[in-house]
Coordinates of C-alpha atoms in Angstrom, one line a residue:
M1 CA 40.2 -9.8 59.8
Q2 CA 41.4 -7.7 62.7
G3 CA 41.0 -4.1 63.8
P4 CA 38.5 -2.6 61.4
A5 CA 35.4 -4.0 63.0
A6 CA 36.3 -2.4 66.3
A7 CA 35.6 1.2 67.5
G8 CA 35.6 3.7 64.7
A9 CA 34.1 1.3 62.1
I10 CA 31.3 2.8 60.1
P11 CA 28.5 0.3 59.1
M12 CA 27.7 -0.1 55.4
E13 CA 24.3 -0.5 53.8
A14 CA 23.2 -4.1 53.3
L15 CA 24.8 -5.6 50.2
T16 CA 21.6 -6.3 48.2
P17 CA 22.4 -6.8 44.5
T18 CA 20.6 -4.7 42.0
P19 CA 18.9 -6.5 39.1
A20 CA 21.3 -8.3 36.8
P21 CA 21.7 -6.9 33.3
S22 CA 21.4 -10.0 31.2
A23 CA 20.8 -13.3 33.1
T24 CA 21.5 -15.3 36.3
T25 CA 21.6 -18.7 34.8
P26 CA 25.1 -19.9 33.7
A27 CA 25.9 -19.3 30.0
P28 CA 25.9 -22.4 27.8
A29 CA 29.3 -24.0 27.0
A30 CA 30.8 -22.4 24.0
S31 CA 32.0 -24.7 21.2
S32 CA 35.5 -24.5 20.0
V33 CA 35.6 -22.5 16.7
A34 CA 38.2 -21.1 14.3
P35 CA 37.1 -17.6 13.4
Q36 CA 37.7 -16.1 9.9
P37 CA 40.6 -14.2 8.9
T38 CA 27.7 -14.3 20.0
Q39 CA 20.5 -15.0 33.3
P40 CA 20.2 -13.0 35.5
P41 CA 17.1 -11.0 35.8
S42 CA 16.3 -7.8 34.1
P43 CA 18.8 -5.1 33.0
A44 CA 20.8 -3.0 35.4
P45 CA 21.9 0.5 34.8
S46 CA 24.7 0.6 32.3
P47 CA 27.0 3.6 33.0
P48 CA 30.1 3.8 30.7
T49 CA 32.2 0.9 31.6
T50 CA 34.9 -2.0 29.4
A51 CA 37.9 -4.5 29.4
A52 CA 40.1 -7.7 28.8
P53 CA 40.4 -11.0 30.8
A54 CA 42.9 -11.2 33.6
A55 CA 45.4 -14.0 33.7
S56 CA 46.1 -13.6 37.4
P57 CA 45.8 -10.8 40.1
S58 CA 48.6 -8.3 40.0
A59 CA 49.9 -7.0 43.3
V60 CA 51.3 -3.9 41.6
P61 CA 49.0 -1.6 39.6
P62 CA 50.6 -0.9 36.2
T63 CA 50.5 2.3 34.3
N64 CA 47.5 3.1 32.1
T65 CA 47.3 6.2 29.9
G66 CA 44.2 7.6 28.3
A67 CA 41.8 6.3 31.0
P68 CA 38.4 7.9 30.6
T69 CA 38.3 8.9 34.2
A70 CA 40.1 11.5 36.2
A71 CA 42.1 8.8 37.9
P72 CA 44.0 6.4 35.5
T73 CA 45.4 3.1 36.5
P74 CA 49.2 3.8 36.6
A75 CA 52.0 1.5 37.2
V76 CA 53.4 1.6 40.7
T77 CA 56.5 -0.1 42.0
A78 CA 56.0 -1.6 45.4
T79 CA 58.4 -0.2 48.0
P80 CA 59.1 -1.2 51.6
A81 CA 56.6 0.2 54.1
P82 CA 57.7 3.3 56.0
E83 CA 59.4 2.7 59.3
T84 CA 56.2 2.7 61.2
T85 CA 56.8 0.2 63.9
A86 CA 59.0 0.7 67.0
P87 CA 61.0 -2.0 68.7
A88 CA 59.0 -4.0 71.2
A89 CA 61.3 -2.9 74.0
V90 CA 60.3 0.8 73.6
A91 CA 57.7 1.8 76.2
E92 CA 54.4 2.7 74.6
A93 CA 54.1 5.7 77.0
A94 CA 57.2 7.2 75.5
F95 CA 55.4 8.3 72.3
T96 CA 53.3 11.4 72.2
V97 CA 50.3 11.7 69.7
P98 CA 50.1 15.4 68.8
G99 CA 48.0 17.4 66.3
P100 CA 45.1 16.1 64.1
I101 CA 46.3 12.5 64.5
G102 CA 46.0 13.0 68.3
V103 CA 42.5 14.3 68.0
E104 CA 41.5 11.3 65.9
H105 CA 43.3 8.9 68.3
Q106 CA 41.3 10.4 71.2
R107 CA 38.0 10.2 69.2
L108 CA 38.7 6.5 68.8
G109 CA 39.1 6.0 72.5
G110 CA 42.8 6.8 73.0
D111 CA 45.2 4.0 74.1
T112 CA 42.3 1.7 75.0
G113 CA 40.4 2.4 71.8
A114 CA 40.4 1.0 68.3
A115 CA 44.0 2.2 67.5
G116 CA 45.6 1.3 70.8
P117 CA 48.7 3.0 72.1
A118 CA 51.3 4.6 69.8
T119 CA 54.3 2.4 69.0
A120 CA 56.4 5.0 67.2
E121 CA 57.0 8.7 66.9
Q122 CA 54.7 10.6 64.6
K123 CA 56.2 11.3 61.2
C124 CA 55.4 14.5 59.2
G125 CA 56.7 16.1 56.1
L126 CA 55.5 13.2 54.0
V127 CA 54.1 13.4 50.5
N128 CA 51.7 16.4 50.1
G129 CA 52.7 17.6 53.6
G130 CA 51.0 14.7 55.4
C131 CA 51.7 12.9 58.7
L132 CA 51.2 9.4 60.0
Q133 CA 51.7 7.5 63.2
V134 CA 51.8 3.8 63.9
F135 CA 49.7 2.4 66.8
A136 CA 49.4 -1.1 68.3
N137 CA 46.3 -1.8 66.1
G138 CA 47.0 0.2 63.0
T139 CA 48.1 3.4 61.4
I140 CA 46.5 6.9 61.5
A141 CA 47.4 8.9 58.4
W142 CA 46.6 12.6 57.9
S143 CA 46.8 15.2 55.2
Q144 CA 45.2 18.6 54.8
A145 CA 43.1 17.4 52.0
T146 CA 41.8 14.1 53.6
G147 CA 41.9 14.6 57.4
A148 CA 43.0 11.9 59.8
H149 CA 41.8 8.3 59.5
L150 CA 42.8 4.9 61.0
V151 CA 43.9 2.1 58.6
A152 CA 44.0 -1.2 60.4
G153 CA 44.1 -5.0 60.0
D154 CA 44.1 -6.7 56.6
I155 CA 43.3 -3.3 54.9
E156 CA 46.4 -1.8 56.6
A157 CA 48.6 -4.7 55.4
A158 CA 47.4 -4.3 51.8
W159 CA 47.8 -0.5 52.0
V160 CA 51.4 -0.9 53.2
K161 CA 52.0 -3.6 50.4
Y162 CA 50.9 -0.9 47.9
S163 CA 53.4 1.6 49.4
G164 CA 51.0 3.4 51.8
V165 CA 50.9 7.2 51.4
D166 CA 53.7 7.0 48.8
G167 CA 51.7 4.5 46.7
Y168 CA 48.9 5.0 44.2
L169 CA 46.2 4.8 46.8
A170 CA 47.8 7.6 48.9
Y171 CA 45.9 8.8 52.0
P172 CA 42.7 7.4 53.4
T173 CA 39.7 9.6 52.9
G174 CA 37.4 7.9 55.2
N175 CA 37.2 5.3 58.0
V176 CA 36.8 1.6 57.4
S177 CA 33.2 0.3 57.0
C178 CA 32.1 -3.3 57.4
V179 CA 28.8 -5.1 56.8
G180 CA 27.4 -8.4 57.7
T181 CA 28.5 -11.2 60.1
T182 CA 31.3 -12.1 57.6
A183 CA 33.0 -8.7 58.2
L184 CA 33.1 -7.7 54.6
C185 CA 35.0 -4.4 54.9
R186 CA 36.2 -1.6 52.7
Q187 CA 38.0 1.8 53.0
A188 CA 38.3 4.7 50.7
F189 CA 41.6 6.3 49.7
Q190 CA 42.4 9.2 47.5
R191 CA 42.6 7.1 44.2
G192 CA 40.6 4.1 45.0
R193 CA 39.4 1.6 47.7
L194 CA 40.6 -1.4 49.5
H195 CA 38.2 -4.3 50.0
A196 CA 38.7 -7.0 52.6
V197 CA 36.8 -10.1 51.5
P198 CA 36.7 -12.9 54.0
E199 CA 38.5 -16.1 52.8
R200 CA 39.5 -14.4 49.6
G201 CA 41.9 -11.6 50.4
T202 CA 42.1 -7.8 50.3
F203 CA 42.0 -6.2 46.9
P204 CA 42.4 -2.6 45.6
V205 CA 39.9 -1.2 43.1
W206 CA 41.3 2.0 41.6
G207 CA 41.5 4.3 38.6
G208 CA 39.1 4.0 35.7
I209 CA 37.8 0.6 36.9
N210 CA 37.0 2.0 40.4
A211 CA 35.1 5.0 38.9
S212 CA 32.9 2.6 36.9
Y213 CA 32.5 0.2 39.8
E214 CA 31.4 2.8 42.2
A215 CA 29.0 4.3 39.6
L216 CA 27.4 0.8 39.4
G217 CA 26.9 0.7 43.2
G218 CA 30.2 -0.7 44.4
Q219 CA 29.9 -3.7 46.7
S220 CA 26.1 -3.0 46.9
G221 CA 25.7 -3.1 43.2
Y222 CA 25.1 -6.2 41.0
L223 CA 28.8 -6.8 40.6
G224 CA 29.3 -7.4 44.4
Y225 CA 32.8 -7.5 45.9
P226 CA 36.1 -7.9 44.1
V227 CA 37.6 -11.4 43.9
E228 CA 41.0 -10.4 42.6
A229 CA 43.2 -7.3 42.1
E230 CA 43.2 -5.5 38.8
T231 CA 45.4 -7.2 36.1
C232 CA 46.9 -5.1 33.3
G233 CA 49.1 -6.0 30.3
Q234 CA 46.2 -7.6 28.5
P235 CA 45.8 -7.4 24.7
A236 CA 45.7 -3.8 23.4
G237 CA 46.7 -2.4 26.8
T238 CA 43.6 -3.4 28.5
C239 CA 43.1 -4.0 32.3
V240 CA 40.6 -6.3 33.9
Q241 CA 39.2 -6.9 37.3
H242 CA 36.9 -9.7 38.3
F243 CA 34.1 -9.2 40.8
Q244 CA 31.6 -11.5 42.5
R245 CA 29.2 -11.5 39.6
G246 CA 31.1 -10.1 36.7
L247 CA 34.1 -8.1 35.6
I248 CA 35.1 -4.6 34.4
Y249 CA 37.5 -3.9 31.6
Y250 CA 39.5 -0.7 31.0
G251 CA 40.8 -0.4 27.5
P252 CA 41.0 1.7 24.3
A253 CA 37.3 1.7 23.8
G254 CA 36.4 2.8 27.4
T255 CA 35.7 1.2 30.7
W256 CA 32.8 -1.3 30.6
Q257 CA 31.3 -3.9 32.9
I258 CA 30.5 -7.4 31.7
W259 CA 28.3 -9.6 33.8
G260 CA 25.5 -12.2 33.9
A261 CA 25.2 -14.8 31.2
I262 CA 27.1 -12.7 28.7
G263 CA 30.0 -12.2 31.2
A264 CA 30.2 -16.0 31.9
A265 CA 30.2 -16.8 28.2
Y266 CA 32.7 -14.1 27.4
D267 CA 35.1 -15.4 30.1
S268 CA 34.7 -19.0 28.8
L269 CA 35.9 -17.8 25.4
G270 CA 39.1 -16.3 26.8
G271 CA 37.9 -12.8 27.6
A272 CA 39.9 -10.1 25.8
S273 CA 42.5 -12.7 24.9
G274 CA 39.9 -14.6 23.0
Y275 CA 38.7 -13.8 19.4
L276 CA 36.1 -11.3 20.6
G277 CA 38.7 -9.0 22.1
Y278 CA 37.8 -6.2 24.5
P279 CA 34.3 -4.7 24.9
T280 CA 33.4 -1.6 23.0
A281 CA 30.1 -0.7 24.8
A282 CA 28.0 -1.6 27.8
E283 CA 25.5 -4.4 27.7
Q284 CA 22.2 -3.4 26.1
C285 CA 19.1 -5.1 27.4
G286 CA 15.4 -4.6 26.8
L287 CA 15.6 -5.9 23.2
P288 CA 12.6 -7.8 21.7
S289 CA 11.8 -11.0 23.6
G290 CA 13.8 -9.8 26.6
A291 CA 17.2 -10.3 25.0
C292 CA 20.5 -8.5 25.7
V293 CA 23.6 -7.8 23.5
Q294 CA 27.1 -6.5 24.1
T295 CA 29.5 -5.5 21.4
F296 CA 33.2 -6.3 21.4
Q297 CA 36.2 -5.6 19.3
R298 CA 35.5 -8.3 16.8
G299 CA 31.9 -9.3 17.3
S300 CA 28.9 -9.4 19.6
M301 CA 27.5 -11.6 22.3
Y302 CA 23.8 -12.2 22.5
Y303 CA 21.6 -13.5 25.3
A304 CA 18.0 -14.4 24.5
P305 CA 15.6 -16.3 26.7
G306 CA 15.0 -19.8 25.4
V307 CA 17.9 -19.4 23.0
G308 CA 21.0 -19.0 25.2
T309 CA 24.1 -16.9 25.1
V310 CA 25.9 -17.0 21.8
P311 CA 28.7 -15.0 20.2
V312 CA 28.6 -13.8 16.6
W313 CA 32.0 -12.7 15.1
G314 CA 34.2 -12.4 12.1
A315 CA 32.9 -12.4 8.5
I316 CA 29.5 -13.9 9.6
N317 CA 29.1 -11.1 12.2
A318 CA 29.8 -8.5 9.5
K319 CA 27.1 -9.9 7.3
Y320 CA 24.7 -10.3 10.2
A321 CA 25.2 -6.6 11.2
G322 CA 24.8 -5.6 7.5
L323 CA 21.4 -7.3 7.4
G324 CA 20.2 -5.6 10.5
A325 CA 21.5 -8.0 13.2
H326 CA 18.8 -9.1 15.6
S327 CA 16.3 -6.8 13.9
S328 CA 16.6 -8.6 10.6
Y329 CA 14.5 -11.6 9.5
L330 CA 17.3 -13.9 10.9
G331 CA 16.5 -13.0 14.5
Y332 CA 18.9 -14.0 17.3
P333 CA 21.8 -16.5 16.9
S334 CA 20.7 -19.9 18.2
A335 CA 24.1 -21.7 18.0
T336 CA 27.7 -20.9 17.9
E337 CA 29.6 -20.6 14.6
K338 CA 30.8 -24.0 13.1
C339 CA 33.9 -24.0 11.0
G340 CA 36.0 -26.7 9.4
L341 CA 33.1 -27.4 7.0
R342 CA 33.4 -28.4 3.3
G343 CA 36.3 -26.5 1.7
G344 CA 37.2 -24.9 5.1
G345 CA 33.9 -23.0 5.3
C346 CA 31.9 -21.8 8.3
S347 CA 28.2 -21.4 9.1
Q348 CA 26.1 -20.2 12.0
E349 CA 22.5 -20.9 12.8
F350 CA 20.0 -18.1 13.7
Q351 CA 16.3 -18.3 14.7
R352 CA 15.1 -18.1 11.1
G353 CA 18.0 -19.0 8.9
R354 CA 21.8 -19.4 8.5
I355 CA 24.8 -17.5 7.4
Y356 CA 27.6 -19.2 5.5
Y357 CA 31.2 -18.2 4.8
A358 CA 33.5 -19.9 2.4
V359 CA 36.6 -18.9 0.5
G360 CA 35.6 -18.2 -3.1
A361 CA 31.9 -18.0 -2.2
G362 CA 31.8 -15.1 0.2
T363 CA 29.4 -14.7 3.1
Q364 CA 25.7 -15.1 2.5
A365 CA 22.5 -15.8 4.4
V366 CA 20.0 -18.5 3.4
W367 CA 16.5 -18.4 4.9
G368 CA 12.8 -18.9 4.3
G369 CA 11.5 -21.6 1.9
L370 CA 14.7 -21.7 0.0
G371 CA 16.6 -22.0 3.2
H372 CA 14.5 -24.9 4.4
F373 CA 15.0 -26.7 1.1
Y374 CA 18.7 -26.0 1.1
T375 CA 19.1 -27.4 4.6
A376 CA 17.1 -30.5 3.8
R377 CA 19.4 -31.1 0.8
K378 CA 22.5 -31.3 3.0
A379 CA 23.2 -27.6 2.8
Q380 CA 26.9 -26.9 1.9
D381 CA 27.6 -30.6 1.7
G382 CA 24.9 -31.0 -1.0
A383 CA 25.3 -30.6 -4.7
L384 CA 24.7 -26.9 -4.7
G385 CA 27.7 -26.0 -2.5
Y386 CA 27.8 -22.6 -0.7
P387 CA 25.5 -19.7 -1.5
V388 CA 27.2 -17.0 -3.7
S389 CA 24.4 -14.4 -3.8
A390 CA 21.6 -13.1 -1.6
E391 CA 18.1 -14.2 -2.2
A392 CA 16.3 -11.9 -4.7
C393 CA 12.6 -11.7 -5.1
N394 CA 10.3 -9.7 -7.4
S395 CA 6.8 -8.2 -6.8
G396 CA 5.2 -11.4 -8.1
G397 CA 6.7 -13.5 -5.3
F398 CA 9.2 -15.2 -7.5
C399 CA 12.5 -15.6 -5.6
S400 CA 15.9 -17.1 -6.6
Q401 CA 19.3 -17.6 -5.0
S402 CA 22.5 -18.6 -6.7
F403 CA 25.0 -21.2 -5.3
Q404 CA 28.4 -22.4 -6.3
F405 CA 26.9 -25.1 -8.5
G406 CA 23.4 -24.1 -9.2
V407 CA 20.3 -22.1 -8.4
L408 CA 17.2 -22.5 -6.2
E409 CA 14.0 -20.8 -7.3
W410 CA 10.8 -20.2 -5.4
I411 CA 7.9 -20.3 -7.8
P412 CA 4.6 -19.1 -6.3
G413 CA 2.0 -21.9 -6.2
K414 CA 4.6 -24.5 -7.2
G415 CA 7.3 -24.4 -4.5
V416 CA 11.1 -24.8 -5.1
R417 CA 12.7 -25.5 -8.4
Y418 CA 16.1 -27.0 -8.2
R419 CA 18.8 -26.7 -10.9
I420 CA 22.5 -27.5 -10.7
S421 CA 25.3 -27.0 -13.1
A422 CA 27.5 -29.8 -14.6
A423 CA 30.3 -28.4 -12.5
A424 CA 28.5 -29.9 -9.4
Y425 CA 28.7 -33.5 -10.5
C426 CA 32.2 -34.5 -9.5
P427 CA 32.3 -32.4 -6.3
G428 CA 29.0 -34.0 -5.5
L429 CA 30.7 -37.4 -5.4
N430 CA 33.3 -36.0 -3.0
S431 CA 30.8 -34.5 -0.6
G432 CA 28.5 -37.4 -0.6
A433 CA 25.8 -35.5 -2.4
V434 CA 25.0 -38.2 -4.9
K435 CA 22.0 -40.3 -3.8
Y436 CA 23.1 -43.4 -5.6
N437 CA 26.0 -45.7 -4.7
T438 CA 28.9 -45.7 -7.1
N439 CA 31.0 -48.3 -5.2
G440 CA 34.2 -46.4 -5.5
A441 CA 34.4 -47.0 -9.3
S442 CA 37.5 -45.7 -11.0
R443 CA 35.3 -43.7 -13.4
V444 CA 31.8 -42.4 -12.8
T445 CA 29.9 -40.9 -15.8
F446 CA 26.8 -38.8 -15.3
S447 CA 24.0 -38.4 -17.8
I448 CA 21.8 -35.7 -16.2
A449 CA 18.7 -33.8 -17.3
E450 CA 17.4 -30.7 -15.6
E451 CA 13.8 -31.8 -15.2
Y452 CA 11.4 -34.6 -16.1
G453 CA 10.3 -34.6 -19.7
A454 CA 13.6 -33.0 -20.9
T455 CA 15.7 -35.0 -23.4
R456 CA 18.9 -32.9 -23.3
V457 CA 21.5 -34.3 -20.9
N458 CA 24.8 -33.2 -19.5
F459 CA 27.3 -36.0 -20.0
I460 CA 30.2 -35.7 -17.5
T461 CA 32.9 -38.3 -16.7
C462 CA 34.7 -38.1 -13.3
V463 CA 37.9 -40.0 -12.7
R464 CA 39.0 -41.2 -9.2
Q465 CA 42.3 -39.8 -7.8
P466 CA 44.8 -41.7 -5.7
D467 CA 43.4 -39.9 -2.6
G468 CA 39.9 -41.2 -3.4
S469 CA 38.5 -37.9 -4.6
Y470 CA 37.0 -37.4 -8.1
V471 CA 37.8 -34.8 -10.7
K472 CA 36.2 -34.1 -14.0
E473 CA 37.9 -35.9 -16.9
W474 CA 35.8 -34.7 -19.8
G475 CA 32.2 -33.8 -20.8
A476 CA 29.8 -33.5 -23.6
L477 CA 26.1 -33.0 -24.4
G478 CA 23.8 -35.9 -25.2
S479 CA 20.2 -37.0 -25.5
A480 CA 17.9 -39.3 -23.4
G481 CA 14.6 -41.0 -24.3
E482 CA 11.9 -39.0 -26.1
S483 CA 9.8 -39.2 -22.9
G484 CA 12.7 -38.1 -20.7
F485 CA 13.6 -40.1 -17.6
A486 CA 11.4 -42.4 -15.6
G487 CA 11.4 -41.6 -11.8
P488 CA 13.6 -43.4 -9.3
G489 CA 12.5 -47.0 -9.0
V490 CA 10.1 -46.7 -11.9
A491 CA 10.6 -49.4 -14.6
T492 CA 11.1 -48.0 -18.1
G493 CA 8.8 -50.7 -19.5
P494 CA 8.6 -51.5 -23.2
T495 CA 10.9 -49.5 -25.4
W496 CA 8.0 -47.9 -27.2
Q497 CA 7.2 -45.9 -24.0
K498 CA 10.5 -44.1 -24.7
Y499 CA 11.7 -43.6 -21.1
S500 CA 15.3 -43.7 -19.9
P501 CA 15.8 -45.3 -16.5
T502 CA 17.0 -43.4 -13.3
G503 CA 19.8 -44.9 -11.2
S504 CA 23.4 -46.1 -11.0
F505 CA 24.5 -48.9 -13.3
T506 CA 27.7 -50.7 -14.2
V507 CA 29.2 -50.9 -17.7
T508 CA 31.0 -54.2 -18.6
E509 CA 30.6 -54.7 -22.3
A510 CA 30.5 -52.9 -25.7
F511 CA 29.6 -53.7 -29.2
G512 CA 29.8 -52.4 -32.8
L513 CA 31.3 -52.9 -36.2
G514 CA 34.9 -53.0 -35.0
D515 CA 36.8 -52.6 -31.7
P516 CA 37.9 -48.9 -31.4
G517 CA 40.4 -49.8 -28.6
T518 CA 38.2 -50.2 -25.5
A519 CA 39.0 -52.1 -22.3
L520 CA 35.4 -53.3 -22.1
A521 CA 34.5 -56.8 -23.4
Y522 CA 33.8 -56.1 -27.0
R523 CA 31.4 -57.9 -29.4
T524 CA 31.6 -57.4 -33.1
L525 CA 28.1 -57.3 -34.7
N526 CA 27.0 -59.4 -37.6
P527 CA 23.8 -59.7 -39.7
Y528 CA 22.4 -62.2 -37.1
S529 CA 23.0 -60.0 -34.0
R530 CA 19.8 -59.4 -32.0
W531 CA 18.9 -58.1 -28.5
G532 CA 15.9 -59.7 -26.9
G533 CA 12.7 -57.8 -26.3
Q534 CA 10.2 -60.7 -26.4
L535 CA 9.2 -62.1 -23.0
N536 CA 11.2 -65.3 -23.2
N537 CA 14.6 -66.5 -22.2
N538 CA 16.3 -64.0 -24.5
Y539 CA 14.8 -61.0 -22.8
N540 CA 17.3 -58.2 -22.3
K541 CA 20.2 -60.4 -23.6
Y542 CA 22.3 -60.6 -26.8
F543 CA 21.5 -63.5 -29.1
E544 CA 21.7 -64.4 -32.7
S545 CA 18.9 -65.2 -35.1
S546 CA 18.0 -65.0 -38.7
A547 CA 14.5 -63.9 -37.6
D548 CA 13.5 -60.3 -37.2
V549 CA 10.6 -60.3 -34.7
F550 CA 9.5 -57.1 -32.9
P551 CA 10.2 -56.1 -30.1
D552 CA 13.6 -57.9 -30.5
E553 CA 16.1 -55.4 -31.8
N554 CA 18.0 -56.1 -35.0
M555 CA 21.3 -54.7 -33.9
W556 CA 22.9 -55.1 -37.4
Y557 CA 20.1 -53.0 -38.9
F558 CA 20.7 -50.1 -36.4
A559 CA 24.5 -50.4 -36.9
T560 CA 24.4 -50.2 -40.7
R561 CA 21.5 -47.8 -41.4
P562 CA 22.5 -44.2 -42.5
S563 CA 22.1 -42.8 -38.9
R564 CA 24.6 -45.5 -37.7
D565 CA 23.0 -45.6 -34.2
Y566 CA 24.8 -48.9 -33.2
R567 CA 28.0 -48.5 -35.2
Q568 CA 29.5 -48.4 -31.7
G569 CA 27.6 -48.9 -28.4
V570 CA 28.0 -49.7 -24.7
V571 CA 25.6 -51.9 -22.7
I572 CA 24.3 -50.1 -19.6
N573 CA 23.4 -52.8 -17.2
Y574 CA 19.9 -51.8 -16.4
N575 CA 17.6 -54.7 -15.4
R576 CA 20.3 -57.2 -16.0
P577 CA 23.3 -58.8 -14.3
P578 CA 25.6 -58.1 -12.7
D579 CA 23.5 -55.2 -11.2
A580 CA 20.2 -57.0 -10.9
P581 CA 18.3 -60.1 -12.0
I582 CA 16.2 -59.6 -15.2
T583 CA 12.6 -58.7 -14.6
M584 CA 10.3 -59.4 -17.5
N585 CA 8.8 -56.3 -19.1
A586 CA 10.6 -53.9 -16.8
G587 CA 12.7 -52.6 -19.8
F588 CA 15.5 -53.7 -22.1
A589 CA 18.2 -52.6 -24.5
I590 CA 19.4 -49.5 -22.6
F591 CA 22.6 -48.6 -24.4
L592 CA 25.0 -45.7 -24.9
H593 CA 25.3 -45.3 -28.6
G594 CA 25.7 -42.8 -31.5
N595 CA 23.3 -40.5 -33.4
N596 CA 22.8 -37.7 -30.8
V597 CA 19.0 -37.4 -31.0
P598 CA 16.3 -38.3 -28.5
T599 CA 15.9 -42.1 -28.3
W600 CA 13.6 -44.8 -27.2
G601 CA 15.3 -45.0 -23.8
C602 CA 19.0 -45.1 -24.5
I603 CA 21.6 -42.3 -24.1
S604 CA 23.0 -41.0 -27.4
L605 CA 26.2 -39.0 -28.1
N606 CA 28.0 -37.6 -31.1
D607 CA 30.4 -40.2 -32.7
G608 CA 33.6 -38.5 -31.4
D609 CA 32.3 -38.3 -27.8
L610 CA 31.1 -41.9 -28.0
L611 CA 34.6 -43.1 -29.1
Q612 CA 36.2 -41.1 -26.3
Y613 CA 34.0 -42.8 -23.8
L614 CA 34.8 -46.3 -25.2
R615 CA 38.6 -45.6 -25.2
T616 CA 38.6 -44.5 -21.5
A617 CA 36.1 -46.9 -20.0
H618 CA 36.9 -50.0 -17.9
P619 CA 34.8 -52.8 -16.7
G620 CA 33.0 -51.9 -13.5
D621 CA 32.8 -48.2 -14.3
R622 CA 29.5 -46.6 -13.2
F623 CA 26.9 -44.8 -15.2
V624 CA 24.6 -42.5 -13.2
M625 CA 21.6 -41.1 -15.0
G626 CA 18.4 -39.3 -14.2
V627 CA 17.0 -35.9 -13.4
A628 CA 19.3 -33.7 -11.2
Y629 CA 16.5 -33.3 -8.5
D630 CA 16.5 -37.1 -7.9
I631 CA 20.2 -37.8 -8.4
F632 CA 21.8 -35.2 -6.1
N633 CA 21.0 -34.1 -2.5

């Protein structure tokens, strides 16, 4: 820096930043997201100020229309500097210094002062009737409106670069002022200021951005000194300028500052070129828990102590705002939005809940007791899928919420009741929501009751596609044991306890009075066909005998009696190979058979449904049975 710090320099006040608006600590790294289609100290004053991120400093201020200040940020074409220097061979004493410029020259010490001797004739008749004269150490420019002032050193070089009195800055309105041992200097002109920043450069601040900057304290404010020139041509016609501790945007929604933790996070997300777009209001601090928020074109950015700096945008932001934003039960956002979830959905975590978005499901919040239960059950990856309605409660404290494949209910004094629809079964295989292993079977059949003690079951067969996913093949209604299902890992015990087992089992063989055309190994029954229930070597196996001893089952009797239970049947490999070794008294004779009424532990179907199962089943197919609560996550 040369010139300005000499005679005629006017000292500035010490550059002590005012309190930061949101935070002094750096903003947390923002995760990469795909939107649909949110430490410094305490708050600083927030006069009207906005913007868009700059790609690179612009040496030429472009045109802006509609700026909210008296001075817009117009486009200016750089032109060569006026002929202000004289050949070195011309004697300095040959040039006179008349008029107001001469008065200022003498005030600065004359030829031995800050300006030095004149090196060219004084030129008058310039724009707005002004005059200027070039000296060894700078240029003195005068107009009736501004008076005479010296422009020197790096500030002079920048002023000439921006076309001097013919440029947007026009005439100087004051002398250069510097501060500190680093000679941080600035000078005011008719439409802005030039700031000389050591080791960075000399930058103009003008138009709407300058008005906002000066209202915030200029170099002495929290923003500090500029670190680049204003850059325009941003999205939606915005302009941006970065400063030591933040940035100012000019755009369709006004001129706004962005700083602190919110400014750092906003910049990391691409500024106005990112999904948030340009700011639409100043940062607002003093929220509960010392938080701050700033709104943007397509969302908001929040800073909260102990939580961090997080954007909220798109459909999730619309739902969040509709619920009352940070004043709602959800509180502040605690993590960035995550997309690419099941079915292309998105979710965002807040202090006391989550908001989910998915095509076909909409955008809904899940919170409280139902929210905790939903999250523990793998949330959108569980059997319920995405929420499709808001939680609704009555005066008695009963609450319910609907999901793609079921309902969660909060029952006072009892907790959460969990019900899913049959439409959830095959998608549950695809999302990993089935608790039991099905070993990639070509077909998986579910026999599911809603609760313990219930005997009615949904019977759904899912078939595996070439890509490994499962789709529903067909379905029916059936019956389980008269006592309902035993819990996971609980043996059904003797048949007279009338429990059906819970778990995933293979099917490998069938039986009946005649093969209906099944791929399973088929056994045709005869009058000696028995299934072992006595605790001996025949336990839970087929054998033949003329004796009829309880608890062995006379399969011929059940096949030929009027109800025709065993006219056709399939062996479910519970408590027997190939799924497990036989354990005495753990349960036997678990079949899929006809006569659709509650059984002593088997699963029963109507005859037509049973025949369809037999004709589509293959060895190794799986049979998953139990209460929905303990079958699905």
